[in-house]
Coordinates of C-alpha atoms in Angstrom, one line a residue:
L1 CA 29.9 -95.6 69.5
G2 CA 27.7 -94.8 66.4
A3 CA 29.3 -91.9 62.9
V4 CA 27.0 -89.8 64.6
P5 CA 26.9 -88.9 67.7
T6 CA 23.6 -89.9 70.1
D7 CA 21.5 -86.8 71.6
K8 CA 22.9 -88.2 75.1
E9 CA 26.5 -87.3 74.1
L10 CA 26.0 -84.0 72.6
R11 CA 24.3 -83.0 75.9
K12 CA 27.5 -84.7 78.0
Y13 CA 29.9 -82.9 75.2
A14 CA 28.0 -79.6 75.5
R15 CA 28.6 -80.4 79.7
L16 CA 32.2 -81.3 79.3
F17 CA 33.2 -77.9 77.1
Q18 CA 31.3 -75.4 79.3
R19 CA 33.6 -77.2 82.1
T20 CA 36.6 -76.4 80.1
D21 CA 35.6 -73.6 78.9
S22 CA 37.1 -71.7 81.8
D23 CA 37.4 -67.7 80.1
A24 CA 33.1 -68.9 79.2
D25 CA 33.9 -66.9 75.3
A26 CA 32.3 -69.9 74.3
L27 CA 36.2 -71.3 72.6
V28 CA 38.2 -74.2 74.0
S29 CA 42.2 -73.5 73.5
E30 CA 44.5 -76.1 71.4
E31 CA 45.8 -77.1 75.0
Q32 CA 42.6 -77.4 76.7
A33 CA 41.8 -79.2 74.1
K34 CA 44.0 -81.5 73.6
E35 CA 44.0 -82.7 77.4
V36 CA 40.6 -83.8 77.2
F37 CA 40.7 -85.5 73.9
G38 CA 44.5 -87.7 75.6
R39 CA 41.3 -88.6 78.8
S40 CA 39.9 -90.8 76.5
G41 CA 42.9 -93.3 76.1
I42 CA 44.6 -92.2 73.0
D43 CA 48.3 -91.5 72.4
E44 CA 49.7 -88.2 71.6
N45 CA 49.8 -88.9 68.1
E46 CA 46.8 -89.4 68.1
V47 CA 44.9 -86.0 69.8
A48 CA 47.8 -84.5 67.9
K49 CA 45.6 -85.8 64.3
V50 CA 42.7 -85.7 66.2
F51 CA 42.6 -81.3 66.9
G52 CA 44.2 -81.2 63.2
L53 CA 41.3 -82.8 62.1
V54 CA 38.8 -80.6 63.8
D55 CA 40.7 -77.3 63.5
V56 CA 38.9 -76.8 60.7
Y57 CA 39.7 -72.4 61.0
G58 CA 43.7 -73.0 61.9
R59 CA 43.5 -71.4 65.1
R60 CA 44.4 -73.2 67.6
R61 CA 40.8 -72.6 69.2
L62 CA 37.4 -74.9 69.2
A63 CA 33.9 -74.1 68.7
F64 CA 31.5 -76.2 70.8
P65 CA 30.8 -78.0 66.9
E66 CA 34.7 -79.1 66.9
F67 CA 34.9 -79.8 70.2
A68 CA 32.6 -81.9 69.9
T69 CA 33.0 -83.7 66.9
G70 CA 36.6 -84.1 68.3
I71 CA 36.2 -85.8 71.5
H72 CA 33.1 -88.6 69.2
L73 CA 36.5 -89.0 67.5
A74 CA 38.7 -89.8 69.9
S75 CA 36.0 -92.0 71.9
R76 CA 35.8 -94.1 68.6
A77 CA 39.1 -94.3 68.9
R78 CA 39.9 -95.6 71.5
A79 CA 37.3 -97.8 70.8
G80 CA 38.7 -98.9 67.8
S81 CA 36.2 -98.1 65.4
W82 CA 37.9 -95.6 63.9
N83 CA 42.0 -95.6 62.5
T84 CA 43.5 -92.1 63.2
A85 CA 46.6 -93.7 60.4

């Protein structure tokens, strides 16, 4: 995984965002996002750190760019190419 998601990864993240955004308001709740980030295999503390980094507006809901960044960071953390400490 590179520092920047590829077009293929972004398409995958977009599909996942659409499936996760159950009320179609273009935002994913903190709980939903953390559940998805946790599927990457990182622990609960790392999930919380990732969410804190990407929730740039502090609204506890993520738009697609924030969500995609969070998924990519969680994937990099799992792969050992990003340290959440």
